[in-house]
XYZ file of C-alpha atoms in Angstrom:
410
model
C 103.555 164.714 148.461
C 101.958 165.831 146.113
C 103.839 169.214 145.205
C 106.769 167.890 146.583
C 107.187 165.424 144.099
C 106.752 168.173 141.391
C 108.585 170.846 142.510
C 111.642 170.966 140.563
C 114.459 173.610 139.148
C 113.913 176.678 137.941
C 115.659 178.489 135.170
C 114.696 181.210 133.194
C 114.646 178.718 129.456
C 114.977 175.171 128.383
C 116.768 174.528 125.131
C 114.423 171.078 123.516
C 116.597 168.601 120.859
C 115.458 165.231 120.391
C 113.905 164.639 123.270
C 115.863 166.362 125.525
C 115.605 169.655 127.432
C 118.877 171.321 128.849
C 118.681 174.108 131.399
C 120.679 175.982 133.843
C 119.183 175.912 137.017
C 118.829 179.860 137.894
C 119.900 179.535 141.698
C 122.375 176.553 141.723
C 124.486 177.761 138.705
C 124.065 173.713 137.533
C 123.577 172.648 134.067
C 120.878 169.755 133.968
C 119.598 167.410 131.184
C 115.794 166.252 131.505
C 115.296 162.992 129.266
C 111.864 164.057 128.224
C 110.317 160.549 127.684
C 111.819 159.125 130.584
C 110.844 162.370 132.457
C 113.893 161.924 134.277
C 116.683 164.769 135.307
C 119.879 164.584 135.381
C 122.930 166.167 136.590
C 125.608 167.020 134.005
C 127.953 169.793 135.738
C 128.611 172.455 138.114
C 129.382 175.524 136.219
C 132.063 176.920 137.792
C 132.210 180.477 138.109
C 134.370 181.567 141.297
C 131.534 183.895 142.343
C 130.036 182.286 145.733
C 126.644 184.006 145.207
C 125.411 181.664 142.059
C 121.578 183.072 141.623
C 120.860 184.026 138.423
C 125.274 183.533 137.081
C 123.830 182.033 133.688
C 120.469 180.909 133.731
C 120.298 180.809 129.856
C 121.856 177.955 127.550
C 120.990 176.849 123.632
C 122.617 173.986 122.384
C 125.081 174.503 119.363
C 126.120 170.429 117.581
C 127.367 168.715 120.795
C 128.772 172.619 122.967
C 126.047 174.015 125.418
C 126.402 177.343 125.792
C 125.412 179.188 129.022
C 124.464 183.077 128.482
C 124.974 185.065 131.777
C 122.753 187.284 133.385
C 124.639 188.213 136.413
C 127.595 186.410 135.553
C 130.594 187.646 133.513
C 131.260 185.345 130.810
C 129.475 182.938 128.617
C 130.552 179.716 129.898
C 130.822 176.685 127.181
C 129.982 172.665 128.552
C 131.621 170.188 125.987
C 129.701 167.295 125.556
C 132.130 164.627 123.872
C 134.575 166.254 126.471
C 132.473 166.832 129.425
C 134.401 170.066 130.650
C 133.719 174.006 130.710
C 135.975 176.060 129.178
C 134.906 180.440 129.354
C 134.757 182.837 126.164
C 135.538 186.239 128.245
C 132.929 189.226 127.204
C 134.108 193.151 127.272
C 132.334 194.448 129.765
C 135.016 197.521 130.907
C 131.907 199.325 132.882
C 130.953 196.286 135.132
C 127.414 196.474 134.315
C 124.631 193.694 134.502
C 125.586 191.871 131.158
C 122.256 189.871 131.028
C 121.821 188.059 128.159
C 118.106 187.611 127.660
C 117.768 186.708 123.920
C 119.763 185.167 121.250
C 119.901 182.632 118.485
C 121.458 181.032 115.830
C 121.718 182.623 112.298
C 124.138 180.021 110.280
C 127.224 179.356 112.399
C 127.163 182.687 114.846
C 125.263 183.433 117.833
C 123.485 187.075 117.760
C 122.640 188.049 122.117
C 121.318 190.912 122.667
C 123.333 192.234 126.230
C 120.765 194.753 128.112
C 123.208 195.738 130.325
C 125.877 196.690 127.348
C 122.872 197.983 125.180
C 124.545 196.073 122.255
C 124.322 192.697 119.981
C 127.321 189.898 120.826
C 128.007 188.080 117.908
C 129.406 184.562 118.760
C 131.892 182.141 116.752
C 130.000 179.210 117.426
C 132.871 176.889 116.191
C 136.068 179.385 117.220
C 134.593 180.228 120.774
C 134.694 183.181 120.387
C 133.001 187.166 120.610
C 133.767 188.340 116.985
C 131.869 191.474 116.816
C 130.070 194.308 119.522
C 126.963 196.500 117.417
C 126.147 199.303 118.974
C 121.998 199.708 119.069
C 122.512 203.419 119.269
C 120.404 203.863 121.813
C 119.522 207.379 124.126
C 121.760 207.513 127.071
C 119.072 207.205 129.934
C 117.075 204.533 127.285
C 117.185 200.814 128.178
C 116.793 197.850 126.207
C 114.734 194.981 126.840
C 112.939 192.099 125.755
C 114.169 190.868 121.709
C 112.692 188.853 118.734
C 114.137 187.332 115.722
C 112.108 187.724 112.387
C 113.691 186.944 109.479
C 117.095 188.614 108.817
C 116.410 191.369 111.840
C 116.047 191.360 115.804
C 113.804 193.633 117.082
C 114.094 195.161 120.417
C 112.230 197.197 122.887
C 113.104 199.983 124.749
C 112.022 199.761 128.786
C 112.064 203.472 128.645
C 109.928 205.055 126.269
C 107.565 203.501 122.794
C 110.804 203.047 120.407
C 111.421 199.747 119.305
C 114.616 198.444 117.781
C 114.976 197.162 114.881
C 119.183 195.338 113.699
C 119.778 193.805 110.138
C 121.945 190.836 110.370
C 123.393 191.496 107.743
C 123.585 195.002 106.755
C 124.717 195.196 110.830
C 122.462 198.528 110.890
C 119.743 199.303 113.564
C 117.502 201.434 112.298
C 114.636 202.674 115.191
C 110.849 203.260 115.198
C 108.565 204.682 117.061
C 105.475 203.395 118.030
C 102.164 205.012 117.616
C 99.275 205.913 119.813
C 101.314 204.188 122.380
C 101.809 205.888 126.166
C 104.773 204.650 128.055
C 107.525 201.667 127.369
C 107.226 197.584 126.465
C 107.991 194.906 128.326
C 107.203 192.083 125.990
C 107.566 191.881 121.994
C 106.325 188.461 120.488
C 105.450 188.686 116.318
C 102.452 186.193 114.809
C 103.624 185.909 111.283
C 101.986 188.552 110.592
C 101.783 191.644 113.459
C 103.873 192.156 116.516
C 102.106 192.299 119.716
C 103.603 194.324 122.067
C 102.635 195.048 126.256
C 104.204 197.708 128.548
C 103.317 199.377 131.968
C 99.527 199.608 131.359
C 96.351 197.508 131.608
C 96.284 197.190 127.465
C 98.234 195.320 124.422
C 99.108 196.774 121.335
C 98.998 194.776 117.836
C 101.238 197.157 115.696
C 101.851 196.643 112.305
C 105.436 197.423 111.115
C 104.664 198.228 107.456
C 102.198 200.449 107.500
C 102.850 202.059 111.641
C 99.570 201.555 112.968
C 98.139 199.914 116.012
C 95.758 198.204 117.195
C 94.891 198.971 121.191
C 93.649 196.222 122.909
C 91.923 197.585 126.372
C 89.519 195.168 127.670
C 90.537 192.814 129.719
C 88.297 191.130 132.086
C 86.793 192.384 134.906
C 88.872 190.259 137.746
C 92.388 190.937 135.800
C 94.601 193.236 138.992
C 97.731 193.136 140.143
C 99.125 191.286 143.262
C 100.830 193.690 146.039
C 104.604 191.942 146.203
C 106.375 193.899 147.997
C 107.870 192.316 151.061
C 106.315 191.952 154.016
C 103.191 194.444 152.892
C 99.801 192.657 153.235
C 98.886 191.383 149.882
C 95.406 192.861 148.434
C 94.658 192.595 144.914
C 93.756 195.518 142.728
C 91.765 195.106 139.942
C 90.995 199.174 139.747
C 94.069 200.233 138.607
C 95.217 200.922 134.838
C 98.724 202.114 135.315
C 102.017 199.805 137.145
C 104.681 200.371 138.289
C 105.936 197.202 137.171
C 105.717 195.305 133.398
C 102.173 194.120 133.068
C 103.407 190.279 131.375
C 106.464 188.690 131.556
C 106.766 187.335 127.892
C 104.389 187.804 125.286
C 104.001 184.321 122.637
C 102.412 183.431 119.767
C 101.396 180.209 119.446
C 98.282 178.341 117.515
C 95.720 180.774 116.676
C 95.968 183.218 119.714
C 98.178 185.168 121.269
C 99.184 184.732 124.862
C 100.530 186.436 127.777
C 102.412 185.182 130.865
C 102.074 187.876 133.653
C 104.774 188.705 135.625
C 103.136 190.629 139.362
C 99.503 190.536 137.607
C 96.792 187.570 138.304
C 95.839 186.240 135.158
C 97.387 184.488 131.998
C 95.269 186.182 129.209
C 95.328 184.819 125.490
C 94.043 187.198 122.420
C 92.370 185.673 118.972
C 95.379 186.878 116.768
C 92.140 188.484 114.264
C 89.224 189.484 115.624
C 91.515 190.560 119.133
C 88.797 188.667 121.960
C 90.936 188.649 125.414
C 89.993 185.831 127.520
C 92.008 184.666 130.420
C 93.269 181.226 130.954
C 92.029 179.810 134.281
C 94.583 177.450 136.291
C 94.016 175.863 139.543
C 95.745 176.519 142.832
C 97.815 179.531 140.957
C 95.770 182.606 142.779
C 97.694 184.088 145.504
C 95.931 184.365 148.437
C 94.913 187.433 149.920
C 95.141 189.408 153.036
C 99.235 187.587 153.398
C 102.801 189.071 152.216
C 103.654 187.335 149.304
C 106.531 184.625 150.415
C 109.090 184.943 147.460
C 112.678 184.686 148.908
C 113.799 185.636 145.294
C 111.677 186.306 142.778
C 109.006 188.643 143.117
C 106.672 187.500 139.626
C 104.333 184.560 139.114
C 105.990 182.485 136.282
C 109.025 182.115 134.428
C 108.362 181.076 130.620
C 111.273 178.202 130.122
C 109.815 176.869 126.676
C 107.855 176.725 123.342
C 107.732 173.375 122.106
C 106.357 172.549 118.391
C 104.763 176.248 118.397
C 102.057 174.957 120.498
C 103.330 173.621 124.106
C 104.143 176.451 126.664
C 105.757 175.641 129.774
C 105.971 178.037 132.437
C 107.582 177.553 135.733
C 104.675 178.863 138.696
C 107.046 180.267 141.584
C 104.052 179.659 143.156
C 104.512 176.188 143.861
C 107.526 175.517 142.433
C 106.502 173.140 139.566
C 106.597 172.996 135.220
C 103.140 173.552 133.976
C 102.567 173.089 130.413
C 99.786 174.674 128.562
C 98.508 173.487 125.229
C 97.885 176.255 123.521
C 95.502 174.035 121.125
C 92.775 172.404 123.348
C 93.577 175.194 126.001
C 94.483 172.658 128.819
C 97.471 172.735 131.341
C 99.085 170.080 132.674
C 101.194 169.757 135.799
C 104.331 168.237 134.917
C 106.363 165.468 137.620
C 109.819 165.057 136.476
C 111.989 162.500 138.902
C 115.316 163.392 139.802
C 117.712 160.770 139.228
C 120.134 158.019 141.465
C 123.059 159.924 140.235
C 121.222 163.286 140.339
C 120.368 163.584 143.755
C 123.861 162.013 145.117
C 125.405 165.173 142.815
C 123.180 167.539 144.427
C 123.854 166.702 147.941
C 127.924 166.720 147.699
C 127.166 169.984 145.832
C 125.545 171.134 149.097
C 128.648 169.409 151.136
C 131.093 171.054 148.798
C 128.996 174.810 149.522
C 128.550 174.263 153.272
C 124.369 174.879 151.701
C 122.540 174.587 154.999
C 118.639 172.914 153.975
C 115.722 175.537 153.893
C 112.778 174.517 155.704
C 110.798 176.873 152.709
C 112.333 174.877 149.932
C 110.695 172.804 148.015
C 113.615 171.182 145.988
C 115.639 171.197 149.407
C 113.054 169.820 151.077
C 112.637 166.597 147.751
C 116.417 166.504 147.930
C 116.770 165.037 151.919
C 113.584 163.111 151.803
C 114.787 160.856 148.719
C 117.369 159.716 151.230
C 121.013 160.934 149.929
C 121.776 162.820 153.183
C 120.570 159.530 154.713
C 122.518 157.451 152.803
C 125.680 159.807 153.331
C 125.010 159.814 157.632
C 124.860 156.240 157.304
C 127.796 155.583 155.564
C 129.453 158.025 157.858
C 128.499 156.022 160.759
C 130.390 153.356 159.915
C 127.230 150.992 159.447
C 128.259 149.860 155.530
C 127.536 151.033 152.105
C 125.082 148.106 151.403
C 123.183 149.258 154.877
C 123.086 152.952 154.179
C 122.125 151.831 149.795
C 118.793 149.843 151.025
C 117.702 152.574 152.512
C 118.578 155.163 150.120
C 116.622 152.863 147.571
C 113.743 152.614 150.290
C 113.338 155.790 150.309
C 114.663 156.737 146.593
C 111.348 154.262 145.449
C 108.831 156.351 147.129
C 109.482 159.822 145.387
C 109.418 157.312 142.225
C 105.448 156.171 143.368
C 104.415 159.531 144.496
């Protein structure tokens, strides 16, 4: 009962403002709004993308004034939800080669949004007021290079190469690109963050790099905990934690975050969250119960073969993660080094609209889906079926309210 009640929708980010979190369900392509005080989630609207495969179409969003900009990953355009009108409009993206757009990172800058398209290898400049793309800027990458995570520091964007030890600096004022080669790094990068003084990078090795951009100097940190290792996420293969390998086929960390006095590194397929002191470089593992994968059996992840998704960083202290093992939100307080597993209610209207969406799409309830089970157990299916069978709306509503109360109390 506890696991079902704490299960939640996954997305690739939350946009938090005025006590509300806006996010797009990465599996169903639906915009939601979570009241953080009431801990209750509301269904806002299905994104009207004609693509039948809704997986990761527009899994990231940003609120600008009274609009929610939903950014494409697998999708082909930017969708804008107009809160006052309760409707979506789209912004076309020029994509002549039909690549996966994969807009991972984006920022508001005055009346513009600057977004990094990994697929296009471009910076996209979007007018917030006019709801259109004004410019595309090439990063002058090599033909065989691929870009990845990016951050904004001052008036510049810094974007990592996923092929080499290069960092691309894009100036938001001059619109020019400068390329840095980070010394003493063998291989490519997977994550980047900034602590106000140094850039922190990780790649495909059992190492973390603290980079001083002005001096172009690097501190290599490789004193990881002895029990730090990588899981076997390959389909149908028995999982075994490998703590001896020092070079991996995938990035060691999916993202990194500077919060409070430490820099936090979030695992991709490795087993432990690490936090590193910004000044002393001391490395510690952040242990959480029930997050270890079971050795000896295959890791069952239908879509996302990873440990966590970083959803938000609030007040530069609270790190919100989606645990893919437990299908729930875990919030880390970086100040006191403790975690809380969040439980959020789905409002009655949210549950009803989800069931209607399932019905419209011909969705078959999945036994392995905690969220499908939660919706089912909340009584929507029962309510609809009782009404269809002619037992009357009042009877159906009573049944619904009884089971919904169980949802609320668990």
